[in-house]
PDB file of C-alpha atoms in Angstrom:
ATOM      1  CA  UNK A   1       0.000   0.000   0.000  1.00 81.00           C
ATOM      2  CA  UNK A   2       1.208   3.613  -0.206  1.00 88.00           C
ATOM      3  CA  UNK A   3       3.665   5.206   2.398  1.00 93.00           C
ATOM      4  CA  UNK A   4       2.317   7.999   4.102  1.00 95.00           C
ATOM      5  CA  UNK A   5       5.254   9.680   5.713  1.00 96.00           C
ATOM      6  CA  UNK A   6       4.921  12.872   8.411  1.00 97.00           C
ATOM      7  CA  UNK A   7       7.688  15.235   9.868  1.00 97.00           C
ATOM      8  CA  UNK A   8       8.924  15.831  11.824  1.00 98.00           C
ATOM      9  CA  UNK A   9       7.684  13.645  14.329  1.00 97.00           C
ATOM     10  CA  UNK A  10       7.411  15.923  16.916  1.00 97.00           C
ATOM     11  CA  UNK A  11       7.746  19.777  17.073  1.00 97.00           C
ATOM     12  CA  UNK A  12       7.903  22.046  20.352  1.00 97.00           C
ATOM     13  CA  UNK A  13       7.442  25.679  19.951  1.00 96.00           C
ATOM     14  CA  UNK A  14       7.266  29.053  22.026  1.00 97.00           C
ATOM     15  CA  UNK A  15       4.033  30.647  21.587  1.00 97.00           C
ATOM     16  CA  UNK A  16       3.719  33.370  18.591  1.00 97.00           C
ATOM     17  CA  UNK A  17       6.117  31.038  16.423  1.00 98.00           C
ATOM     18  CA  UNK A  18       5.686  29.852  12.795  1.00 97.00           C
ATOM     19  CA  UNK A  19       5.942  26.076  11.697  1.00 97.00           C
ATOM     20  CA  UNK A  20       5.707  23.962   8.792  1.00 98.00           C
ATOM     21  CA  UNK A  21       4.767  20.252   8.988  1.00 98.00           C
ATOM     22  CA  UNK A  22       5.550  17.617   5.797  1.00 98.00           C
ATOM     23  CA  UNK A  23       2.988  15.087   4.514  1.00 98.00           C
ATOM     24  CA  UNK A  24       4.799  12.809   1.793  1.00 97.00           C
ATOM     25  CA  UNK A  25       3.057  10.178   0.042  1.00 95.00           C
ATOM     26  CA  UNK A  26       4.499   7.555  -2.477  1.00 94.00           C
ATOM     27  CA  UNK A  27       1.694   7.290  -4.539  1.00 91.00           C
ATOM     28  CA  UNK A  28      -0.512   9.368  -6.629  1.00 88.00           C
ATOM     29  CA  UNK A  29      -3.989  10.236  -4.248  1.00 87.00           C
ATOM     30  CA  UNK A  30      -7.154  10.993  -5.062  1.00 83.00           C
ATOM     31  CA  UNK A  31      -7.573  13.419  -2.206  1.00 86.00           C
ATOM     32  CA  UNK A  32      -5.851  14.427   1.027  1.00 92.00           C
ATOM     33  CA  UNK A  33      -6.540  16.260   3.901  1.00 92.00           C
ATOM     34  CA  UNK A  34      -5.020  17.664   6.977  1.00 95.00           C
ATOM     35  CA  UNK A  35      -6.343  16.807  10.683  1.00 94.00           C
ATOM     36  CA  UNK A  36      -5.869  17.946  13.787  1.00 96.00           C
ATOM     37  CA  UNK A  37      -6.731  15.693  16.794  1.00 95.00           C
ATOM     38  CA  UNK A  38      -6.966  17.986  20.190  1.00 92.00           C
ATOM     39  CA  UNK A  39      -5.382  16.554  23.444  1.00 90.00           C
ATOM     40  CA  UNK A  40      -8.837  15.506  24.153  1.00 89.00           C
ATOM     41  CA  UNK A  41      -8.965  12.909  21.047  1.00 90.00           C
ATOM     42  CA  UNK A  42     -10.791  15.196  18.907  1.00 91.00           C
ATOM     43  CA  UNK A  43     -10.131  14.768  15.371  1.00 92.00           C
ATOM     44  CA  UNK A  44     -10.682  18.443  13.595  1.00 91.00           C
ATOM     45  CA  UNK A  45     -10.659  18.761   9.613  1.00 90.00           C
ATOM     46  CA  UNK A  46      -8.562  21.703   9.172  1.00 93.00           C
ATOM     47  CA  UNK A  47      -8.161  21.224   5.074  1.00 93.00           C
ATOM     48  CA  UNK A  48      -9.808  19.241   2.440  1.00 91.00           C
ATOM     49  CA  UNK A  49      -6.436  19.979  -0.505  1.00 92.00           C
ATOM     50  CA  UNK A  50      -6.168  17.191  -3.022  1.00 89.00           C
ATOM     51  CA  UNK A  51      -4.331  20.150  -4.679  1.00 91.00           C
ATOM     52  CA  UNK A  52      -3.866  23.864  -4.367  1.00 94.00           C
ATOM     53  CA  UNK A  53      -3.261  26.312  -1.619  1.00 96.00           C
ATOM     54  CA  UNK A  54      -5.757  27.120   1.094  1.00 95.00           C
ATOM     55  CA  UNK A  55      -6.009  29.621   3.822  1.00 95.00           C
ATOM     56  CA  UNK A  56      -8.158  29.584   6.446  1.00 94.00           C
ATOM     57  CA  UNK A  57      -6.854  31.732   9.045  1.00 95.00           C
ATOM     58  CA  UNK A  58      -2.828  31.588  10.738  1.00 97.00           C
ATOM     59  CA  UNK A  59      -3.075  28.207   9.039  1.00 97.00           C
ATOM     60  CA  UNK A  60      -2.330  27.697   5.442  1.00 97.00           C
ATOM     61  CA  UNK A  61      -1.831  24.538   3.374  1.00 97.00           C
ATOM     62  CA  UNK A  62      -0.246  23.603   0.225  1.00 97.00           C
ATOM     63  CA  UNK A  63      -0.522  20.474  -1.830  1.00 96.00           C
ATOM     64  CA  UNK A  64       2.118  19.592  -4.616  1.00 96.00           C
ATOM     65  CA  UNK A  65       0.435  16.314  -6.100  1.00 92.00           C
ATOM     66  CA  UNK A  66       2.646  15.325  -9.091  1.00 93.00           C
ATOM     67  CA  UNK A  67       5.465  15.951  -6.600  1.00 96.00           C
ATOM     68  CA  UNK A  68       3.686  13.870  -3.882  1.00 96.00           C
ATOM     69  CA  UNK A  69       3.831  16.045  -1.220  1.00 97.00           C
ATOM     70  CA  UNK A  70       1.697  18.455   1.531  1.00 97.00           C
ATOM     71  CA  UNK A  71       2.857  20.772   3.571  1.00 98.00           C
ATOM     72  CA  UNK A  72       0.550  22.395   6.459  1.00 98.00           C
ATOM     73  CA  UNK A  73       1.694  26.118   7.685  1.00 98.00           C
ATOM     74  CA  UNK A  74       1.076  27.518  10.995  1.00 97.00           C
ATOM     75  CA  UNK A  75       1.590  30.829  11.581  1.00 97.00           C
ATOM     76  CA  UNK A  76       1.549  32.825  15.065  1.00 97.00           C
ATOM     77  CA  UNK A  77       1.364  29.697  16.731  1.00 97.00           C
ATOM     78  CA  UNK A  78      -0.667  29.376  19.966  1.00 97.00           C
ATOM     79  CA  UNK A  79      -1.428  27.096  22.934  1.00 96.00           C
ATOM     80  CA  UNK A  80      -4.933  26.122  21.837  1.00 95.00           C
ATOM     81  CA  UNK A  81      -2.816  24.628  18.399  1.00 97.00           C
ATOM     82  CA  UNK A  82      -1.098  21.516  20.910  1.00 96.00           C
ATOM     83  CA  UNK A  83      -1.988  18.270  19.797  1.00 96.00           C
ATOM     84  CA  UNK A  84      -0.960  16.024  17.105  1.00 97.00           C
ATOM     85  CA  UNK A  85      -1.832  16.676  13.635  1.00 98.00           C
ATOM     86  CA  UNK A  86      -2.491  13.858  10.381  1.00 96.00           C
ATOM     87  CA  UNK A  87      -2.483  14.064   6.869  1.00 96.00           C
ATOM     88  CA  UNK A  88      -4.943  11.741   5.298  1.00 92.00           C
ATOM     89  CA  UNK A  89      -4.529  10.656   1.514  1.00 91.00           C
ATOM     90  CA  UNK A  90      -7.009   8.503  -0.062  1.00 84.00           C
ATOM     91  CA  UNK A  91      -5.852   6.197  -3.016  1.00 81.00           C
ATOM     92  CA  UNK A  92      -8.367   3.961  -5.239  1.00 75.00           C
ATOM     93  CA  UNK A  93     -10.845   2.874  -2.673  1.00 76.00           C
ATOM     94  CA  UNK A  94      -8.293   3.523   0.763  1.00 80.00           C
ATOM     95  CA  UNK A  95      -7.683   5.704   3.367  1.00 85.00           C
ATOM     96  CA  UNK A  96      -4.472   6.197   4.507  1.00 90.00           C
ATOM     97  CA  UNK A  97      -2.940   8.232   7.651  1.00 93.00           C
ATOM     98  CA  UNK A  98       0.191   9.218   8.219  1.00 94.00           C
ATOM     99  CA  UNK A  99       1.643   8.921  11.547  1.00 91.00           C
ATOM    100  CA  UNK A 100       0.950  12.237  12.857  1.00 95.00           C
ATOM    101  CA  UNK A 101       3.019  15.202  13.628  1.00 97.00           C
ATOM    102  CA  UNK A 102       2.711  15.669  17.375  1.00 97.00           C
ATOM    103  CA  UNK A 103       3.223  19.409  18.246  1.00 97.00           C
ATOM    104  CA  UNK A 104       3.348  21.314  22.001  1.00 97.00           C
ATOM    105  CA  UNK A 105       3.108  24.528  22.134  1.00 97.00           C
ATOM    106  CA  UNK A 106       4.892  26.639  25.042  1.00 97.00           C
ATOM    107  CA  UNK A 107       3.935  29.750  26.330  1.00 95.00           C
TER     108      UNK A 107
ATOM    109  CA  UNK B   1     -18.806  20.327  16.787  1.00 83.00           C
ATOM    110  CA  UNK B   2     -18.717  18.210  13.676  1.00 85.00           C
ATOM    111  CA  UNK B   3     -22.114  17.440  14.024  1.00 93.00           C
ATOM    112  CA  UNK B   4     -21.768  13.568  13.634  1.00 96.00           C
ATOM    113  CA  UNK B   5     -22.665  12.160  16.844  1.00 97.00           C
ATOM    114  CA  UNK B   6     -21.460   8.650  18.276  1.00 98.00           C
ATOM    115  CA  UNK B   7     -22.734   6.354  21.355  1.00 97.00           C
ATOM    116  CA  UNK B   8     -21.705   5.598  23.663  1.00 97.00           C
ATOM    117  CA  UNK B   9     -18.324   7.661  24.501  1.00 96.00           C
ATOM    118  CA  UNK B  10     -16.948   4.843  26.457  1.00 97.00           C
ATOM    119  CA  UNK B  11     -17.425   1.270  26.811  1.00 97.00           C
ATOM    120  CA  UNK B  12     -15.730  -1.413  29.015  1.00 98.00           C
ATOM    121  CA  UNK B  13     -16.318  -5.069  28.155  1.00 98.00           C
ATOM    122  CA  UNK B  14     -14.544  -8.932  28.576  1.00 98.00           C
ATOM    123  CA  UNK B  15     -13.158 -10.478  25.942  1.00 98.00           C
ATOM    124  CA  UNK B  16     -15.152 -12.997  23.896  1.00 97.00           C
ATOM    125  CA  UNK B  17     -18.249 -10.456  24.077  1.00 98.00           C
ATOM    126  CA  UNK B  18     -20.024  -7.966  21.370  1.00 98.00           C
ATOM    127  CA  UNK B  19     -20.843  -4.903  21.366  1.00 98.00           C
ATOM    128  CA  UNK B  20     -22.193  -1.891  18.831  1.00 98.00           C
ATOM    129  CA  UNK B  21     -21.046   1.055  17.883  1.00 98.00           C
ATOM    130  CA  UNK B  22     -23.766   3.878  17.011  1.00 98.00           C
ATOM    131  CA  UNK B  23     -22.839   6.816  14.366  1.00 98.00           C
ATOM    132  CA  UNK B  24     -25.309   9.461  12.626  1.00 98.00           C
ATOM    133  CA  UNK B  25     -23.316  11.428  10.419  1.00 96.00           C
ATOM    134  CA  UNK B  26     -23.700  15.429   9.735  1.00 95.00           C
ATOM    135  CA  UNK B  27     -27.677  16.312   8.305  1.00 93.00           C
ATOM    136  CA  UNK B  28     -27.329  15.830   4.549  1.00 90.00           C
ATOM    137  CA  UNK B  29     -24.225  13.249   4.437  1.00 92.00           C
ATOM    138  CA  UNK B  30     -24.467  10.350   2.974  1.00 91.00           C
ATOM    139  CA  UNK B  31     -21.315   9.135   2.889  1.00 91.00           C
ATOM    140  CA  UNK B  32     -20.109   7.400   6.350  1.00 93.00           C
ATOM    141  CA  UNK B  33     -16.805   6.047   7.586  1.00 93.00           C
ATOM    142  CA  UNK B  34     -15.050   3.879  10.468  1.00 96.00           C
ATOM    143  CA  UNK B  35     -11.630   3.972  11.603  1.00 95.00           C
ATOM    144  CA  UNK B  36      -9.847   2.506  15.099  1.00 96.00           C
ATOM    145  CA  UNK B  37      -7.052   4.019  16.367  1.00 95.00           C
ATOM    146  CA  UNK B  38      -5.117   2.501  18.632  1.00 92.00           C
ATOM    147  CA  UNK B  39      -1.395   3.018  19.929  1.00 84.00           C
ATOM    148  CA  UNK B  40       0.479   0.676  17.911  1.00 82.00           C
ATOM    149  CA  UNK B  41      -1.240   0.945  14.790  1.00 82.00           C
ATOM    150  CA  UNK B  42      -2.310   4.384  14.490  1.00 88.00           C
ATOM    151  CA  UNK B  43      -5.287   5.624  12.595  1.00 91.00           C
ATOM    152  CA  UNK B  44      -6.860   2.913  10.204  1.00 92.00           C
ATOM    153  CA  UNK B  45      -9.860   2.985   8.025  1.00 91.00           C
ATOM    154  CA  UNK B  46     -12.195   0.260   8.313  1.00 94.00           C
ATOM    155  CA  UNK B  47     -15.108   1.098   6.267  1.00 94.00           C
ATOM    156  CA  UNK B  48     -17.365   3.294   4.026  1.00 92.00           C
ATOM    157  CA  UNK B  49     -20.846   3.300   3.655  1.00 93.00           C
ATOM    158  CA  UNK B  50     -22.550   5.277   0.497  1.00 90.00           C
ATOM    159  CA  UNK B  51     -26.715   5.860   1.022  1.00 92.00           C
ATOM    160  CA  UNK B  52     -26.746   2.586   2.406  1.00 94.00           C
ATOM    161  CA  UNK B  53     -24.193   0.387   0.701  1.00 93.00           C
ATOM    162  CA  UNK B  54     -20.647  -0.746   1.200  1.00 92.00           C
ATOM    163  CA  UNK B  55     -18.185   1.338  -0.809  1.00 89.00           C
ATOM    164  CA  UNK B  56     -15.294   0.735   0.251  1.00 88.00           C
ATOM    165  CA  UNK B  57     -13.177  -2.000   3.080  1.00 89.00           C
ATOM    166  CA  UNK B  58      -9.987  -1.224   4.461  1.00 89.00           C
ATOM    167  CA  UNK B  59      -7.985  -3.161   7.799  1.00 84.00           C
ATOM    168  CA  UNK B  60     -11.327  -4.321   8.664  1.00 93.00           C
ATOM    169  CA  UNK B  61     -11.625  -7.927  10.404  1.00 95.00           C
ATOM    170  CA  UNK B  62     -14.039 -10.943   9.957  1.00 96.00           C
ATOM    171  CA  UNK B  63     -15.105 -10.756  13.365  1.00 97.00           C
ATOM    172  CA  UNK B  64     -15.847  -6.729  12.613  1.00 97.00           C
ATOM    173  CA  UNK B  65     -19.240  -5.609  10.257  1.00 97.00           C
ATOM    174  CA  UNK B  66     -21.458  -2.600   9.715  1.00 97.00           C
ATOM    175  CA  UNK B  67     -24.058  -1.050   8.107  1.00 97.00           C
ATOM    176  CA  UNK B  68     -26.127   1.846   6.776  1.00 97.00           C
ATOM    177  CA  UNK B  69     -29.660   2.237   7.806  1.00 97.00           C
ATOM    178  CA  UNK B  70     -32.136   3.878   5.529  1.00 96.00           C
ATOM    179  CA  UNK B  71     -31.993   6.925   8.028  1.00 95.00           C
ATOM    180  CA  UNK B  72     -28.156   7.040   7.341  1.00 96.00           C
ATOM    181  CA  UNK B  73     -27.284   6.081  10.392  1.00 97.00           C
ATOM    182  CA  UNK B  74     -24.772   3.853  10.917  1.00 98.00           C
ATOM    183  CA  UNK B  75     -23.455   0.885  13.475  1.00 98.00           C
ATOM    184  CA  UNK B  76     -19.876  -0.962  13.694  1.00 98.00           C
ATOM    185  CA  UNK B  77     -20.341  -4.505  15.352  1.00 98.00           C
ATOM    186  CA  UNK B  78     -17.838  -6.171  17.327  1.00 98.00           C
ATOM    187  CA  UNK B  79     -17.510  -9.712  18.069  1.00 98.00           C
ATOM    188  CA  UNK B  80     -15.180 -12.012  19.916  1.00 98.00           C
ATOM    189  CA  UNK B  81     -13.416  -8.964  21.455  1.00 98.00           C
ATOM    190  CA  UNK B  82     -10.144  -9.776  22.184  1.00 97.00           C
ATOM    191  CA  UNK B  83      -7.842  -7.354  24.745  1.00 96.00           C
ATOM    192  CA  UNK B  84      -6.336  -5.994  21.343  1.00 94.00           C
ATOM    193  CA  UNK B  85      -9.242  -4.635  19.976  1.00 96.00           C
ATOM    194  CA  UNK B  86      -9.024  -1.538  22.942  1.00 97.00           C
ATOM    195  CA  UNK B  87      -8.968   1.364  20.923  1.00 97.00           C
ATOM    196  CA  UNK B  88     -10.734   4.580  19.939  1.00 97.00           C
ATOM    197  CA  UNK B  89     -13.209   3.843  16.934  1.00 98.00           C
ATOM    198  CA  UNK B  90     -14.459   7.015  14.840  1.00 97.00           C
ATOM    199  CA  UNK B  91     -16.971   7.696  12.784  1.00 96.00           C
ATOM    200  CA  UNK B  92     -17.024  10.203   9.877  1.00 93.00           C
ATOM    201  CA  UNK B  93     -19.120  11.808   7.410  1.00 92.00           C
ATOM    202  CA  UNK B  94     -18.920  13.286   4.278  1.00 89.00           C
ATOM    203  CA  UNK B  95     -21.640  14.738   1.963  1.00 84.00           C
ATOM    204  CA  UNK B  96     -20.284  12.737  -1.483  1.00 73.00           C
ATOM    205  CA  UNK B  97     -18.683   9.190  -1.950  1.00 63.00           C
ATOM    206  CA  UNK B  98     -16.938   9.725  -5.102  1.00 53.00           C
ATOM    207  CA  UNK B  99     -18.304   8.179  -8.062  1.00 47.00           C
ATOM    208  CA  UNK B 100     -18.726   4.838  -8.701  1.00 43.00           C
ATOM    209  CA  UNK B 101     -15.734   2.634  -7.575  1.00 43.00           C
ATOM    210  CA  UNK B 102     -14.286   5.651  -5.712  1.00 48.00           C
ATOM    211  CA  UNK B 103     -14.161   5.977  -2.573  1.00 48.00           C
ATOM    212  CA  UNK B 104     -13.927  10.074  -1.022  1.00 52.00           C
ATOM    213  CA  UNK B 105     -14.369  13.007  -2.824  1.00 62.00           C
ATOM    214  CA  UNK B 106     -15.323  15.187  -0.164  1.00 75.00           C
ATOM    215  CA  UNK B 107     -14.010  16.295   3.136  1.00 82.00           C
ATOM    216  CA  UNK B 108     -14.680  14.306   6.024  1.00 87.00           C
ATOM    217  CA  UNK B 109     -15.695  15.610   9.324  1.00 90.00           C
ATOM    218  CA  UNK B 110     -15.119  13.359  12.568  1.00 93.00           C
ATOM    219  CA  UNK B 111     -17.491  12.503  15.442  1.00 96.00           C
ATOM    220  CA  UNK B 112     -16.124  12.601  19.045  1.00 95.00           C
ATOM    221  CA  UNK B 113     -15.457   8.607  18.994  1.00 96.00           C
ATOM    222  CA  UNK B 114     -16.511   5.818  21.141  1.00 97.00           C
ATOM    223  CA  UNK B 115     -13.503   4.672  23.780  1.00 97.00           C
ATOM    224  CA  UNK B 116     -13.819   0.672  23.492  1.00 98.00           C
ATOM    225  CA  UNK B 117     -11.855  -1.131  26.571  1.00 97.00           C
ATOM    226  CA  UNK B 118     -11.517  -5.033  26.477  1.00 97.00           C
ATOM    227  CA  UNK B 119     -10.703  -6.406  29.828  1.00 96.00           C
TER     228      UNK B 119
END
């Protein structure tokens, strides 16, 4: 099946900084998407981007699909942004998730 | 809130028993999905339902089924729980299901998830 790769793997930042967070995939998709699961389990859809930019807010995201890759931008970060977040890809009939970028924010 | 609702939020059970899982996706959806995600494994899709029929089967065992009810509503059966079937199982919804063979095509928004521990 197709790799689903995330990094970094984990990410600690002081409040009010900017990040970037990788999605790679090894296979063309049909769609992906960026998640965000809160520290109370809650899984948030923050982007639906089988291709494109999008901006919704200090977050921004940026798909590359003949280059197989996604990249999610947070900007200003703050405290409420802790958690770990997943790219999702979906391939022929399958869901894939990567394994999650887990990020703490500091204040 | 998502707006797709799941009961219960927890549930504690032995091994060898059953249990059901209850989703009702977002008001117009028809489109609904399981995962489980557990510690080793991570997040893995088990399942789509399209207005009632399978669409698509991922990591999903024998012992595990589902189904769509004409009210789009949706339940995940488990059988012969064993201890390593503890996990967090989701539920999500999403307004298309692609076209026909095709799974997706539409974001997916996430219920809260039902907390399944196997003693």
């Amino acid at each position: 099946g197709i790799q689903v790769e995330q990094s970094p793997p984990d990410l600690i930042l002081q409040e009010g900084a900017n990040s970037t967070l990788r999605c790679n995939f090894s296979d063309s998709v049909n769609n992906l998407q960026w998640f965000h699961q809160n520290p109370w389990g809650q899984l948030i859809n923050l982007f639906y981007i089988p291709s494109g930019t999008k901006q919704n807010g200090r977050l921004s995201a940026t798909t590359v699909a003949t280059e197989r890759y996604s990249l999610l931008y947070i900007s200003s970060s703050q405290t409420t942004d802790s958690g770990v977040y997943f790219c999702a890809v979906l391939t022929g009939n399958q869901f894939y998730f990567g394994t999650g970028t887990s990020l703490t924010v500091i204040p | 809130d998502s707006g797709v609702t799941q009961t219960p939020k927890h549930l504690i059970t032995a091994t060898g028993q059953r249990v059901t899982l209850r989703c009702s996706p977002r008001s117009g959806d028809l489109s609904v999905y399981w995962y489980q995600q557990s510690l080793d494994q991570g997040l893995q899709f088990l399942i789509q339902y399209y207005n009632g029929e399978e669409r698509a089967k991922g990591n999903i065992l024998e012992r595990f089924s589902a189904q769509q009810f004409p009210d789009l509503h949706s339940e995940l059966n488990l059988s012969s729980l064993e201890l390593g079937d503890s996990a967090l199982y989701f539920c999500a919804s999403s307004v298309v299901g692609g076209g026909p063979g095709l799974a997706g095509g539409s974001a997916q928004f996430f219920g809260p998830g039902t907390r399944l521990t196997v003693l």
